[in-house]
Short mmCIF file of C-alpha atoms in Angstrom, two decimals:
data_model
loop_
_atom_site.label_atom_id
_atom_site.label_comp_id
_atom_site.label_asym_id
_atom_site.label_seq_id
_atom_site.Cartn_x
_atom_site.Cartn_y
_atom_site.Cartn_z
CA VAL W 1 126.08 -52.22 49.19
CA SER W 2 127.40 -55.72 48.57
CA VAL W 3 129.94 -54.49 46.00
CA SER W 4 131.26 -51.73 48.23
CA ARG W 5 131.65 -54.19 51.12
CA ALA W 6 133.23 -56.85 48.92
CA ILE W 7 135.96 -54.58 47.58
CA LYS W 8 136.77 -52.79 50.84
CA PRO W 9 139.45 -55.36 51.86
CA PHE W 10 141.33 -54.49 48.67
CA ALA W 11 141.66 -50.82 49.59
CA GLU W 12 144.80 -48.99 48.62
CA PRO W 13 146.48 -46.85 51.25
CA GLY W 14 145.49 -43.20 51.22
CA ARG W 15 141.92 -43.64 50.04
CA PRO W 16 139.38 -41.36 51.73
CA PRO W 17 136.96 -43.03 54.19
CA ASP W 18 133.96 -42.60 51.88
CA TRP W 19 135.75 -44.18 48.89
CA PHE W 20 133.86 -47.45 49.36
CA SER W 21 130.48 -45.94 50.10
CA GLN W 22 127.56 -47.22 48.09
CA LYS W 23 127.07 -43.81 46.49
CA HIS W 24 130.70 -43.47 45.42
CA CYS W 25 130.82 -47.02 44.00
CA ALA W 26 127.65 -46.32 42.00
CA SER W 27 129.07 -43.08 40.61
CA GLN W 28 132.35 -44.78 39.66
CA TYR W 29 130.46 -47.56 37.90
CA SER W 30 128.27 -45.04 36.06
CA GLU W 31 131.39 -43.19 34.93
CA LEU W 32 132.89 -46.45 33.65
CA LEU W 33 129.73 -47.22 31.71
CA GLU W 34 129.66 -43.74 30.18
CA THR W 35 133.32 -43.75 29.14
CA THR W 36 133.39 -47.28 27.74
CA GLU W 37 132.56 -47.83 24.11
CA THR W 38 129.56 -50.03 23.58
CA PRO W 39 130.63 -53.08 21.60
CA LYS W 40 129.11 -53.30 18.14
CA ARG W 41 126.57 -56.03 17.71
CA LYS W 42 127.50 -58.61 15.12
CA ARG W 43 125.07 -60.48 13.00
CA GLY W 44 125.77 -64.12 13.21
CA GLU W 45 124.56 -67.51 14.16
CA LYS W 46 122.13 -67.95 17.00
CA GLY W 47 123.79 -68.76 20.27
CA GLU W 48 126.83 -66.68 19.42
CA VAL W 49 128.26 -64.95 22.47
CA VAL W 50 128.23 -61.17 22.10
CA GLU W 51 130.63 -59.10 24.20
CA THR W 52 128.83 -56.84 26.66
CA VAL W 53 129.86 -53.45 28.04
CA GLU W 54 130.65 -55.19 31.32
CA ASP W 55 133.02 -57.56 29.51
CA VAL W 56 134.81 -54.60 27.93
CA ILE W 57 135.16 -52.89 31.33
CA VAL W 58 136.50 -56.05 32.97
CA ARG W 59 139.02 -56.59 30.17
CA LYS W 60 140.15 -52.94 30.30
CA LEU W 61 140.50 -52.83 34.08
CA THR W 62 142.27 -56.20 34.14
CA ALA W 63 144.80 -55.00 31.58
CA GLU W 64 145.40 -51.80 33.56
CA ARG W 65 145.90 -53.75 36.79
CA VAL W 66 148.28 -56.19 35.10
CA GLU W 67 150.38 -53.23 33.93
CA GLU W 68 150.35 -51.72 37.44
CA LEU W 69 151.49 -55.02 38.93
CA LYS W 70 154.25 -55.43 36.32
CA LYS W 71 155.49 -51.94 37.19
CA MET W 72 155.41 -52.74 40.92
CA ILE W 73 157.31 -56.00 40.34
CA LYS W 74 159.95 -54.21 38.28
CA GLU W 75 160.40 -51.52 40.97
CA THR W 76 160.63 -54.18 43.70
CA GLN W 77 163.22 -56.14 41.70
CA GLU W 78 165.30 -53.00 41.17
CA LYS W 79 165.11 -52.17 44.87
CA TYR W 80 166.11 -55.75 45.74
CA ARG W 81 169.12 -55.62 43.40
CA GLN W 82 170.24 -52.32 44.91
CA LEU W 83 169.85 -53.62 48.48
CA LYS W 84 171.73 -56.80 47.57
CA LYS W 85 174.53 -54.75 46.02
CA ASP W 86 174.66 -52.53 49.12
CA ALA W 87 174.77 -55.59 51.39
CA GLU W 88 177.67 -57.04 49.40
CA LEU W 89 179.55 -53.72 49.62
CA ILE W 90 178.96 -53.58 53.37
CA GLN W 91 180.18 -57.14 53.85
CA ALA W 92 183.25 -56.42 51.77
CA GLY W 93 184.02 -53.41 53.98
CA HIS W 94 183.64 -50.82 51.22
CA MET W 95 180.89 -48.90 53.04
CA ASP W 96 182.45 -48.64 56.50
CA ASN W 97 182.57 -44.86 56.26
CA ARG W 98 178.79 -44.74 55.63
CA LEU W 99 177.63 -47.34 58.17
CA GLU W 100 176.33 -44.78 60.66
CA GLU W 101 174.41 -42.93 57.95
CA LEU W 102 172.91 -46.20 56.64
CA CYS W 103 171.97 -47.25 60.16
CA ASN W 104 170.15 -43.94 60.67
CA GLU W 105 168.28 -44.39 57.37
CA ILE W 106 167.20 -47.88 58.42
CA MET W 107 166.02 -46.64 61.81
CA MET W 108 163.97 -43.86 60.16
CA CYS W 109 162.32 -46.40 57.85
CA VAL W 110 161.53 -48.74 60.72
CA THR W 111 160.03 -45.99 62.88
CA SER W 112 157.90 -44.73 59.98
CA LEU W 113 156.35 -48.20 59.67
CA PHE W 114 155.06 -48.05 63.22
#
């Protein structure tokens, strides 16, 4: 229960209401455990830290999330560049024939947010 409550604030849009239920979280965790390779035990000195399955899962999920965030940053930067270019064209008067169309697009985006 504590895990499902703790991660609920980090919900992505479009998730079903039962996504953060205790049962669903447990099944997702079980699936992760089943699909993750168990690290091989190494013989070594006493006190040596051995990587656990949980460590492997955390490393894997962290790497996946980092890649997702890099992709989101790249998309946001591309969108910013395009908007900046459009703004410069508008200010220069090169888009006067499309101003009404652009205004309508902006209004549709704004109304979809609310």
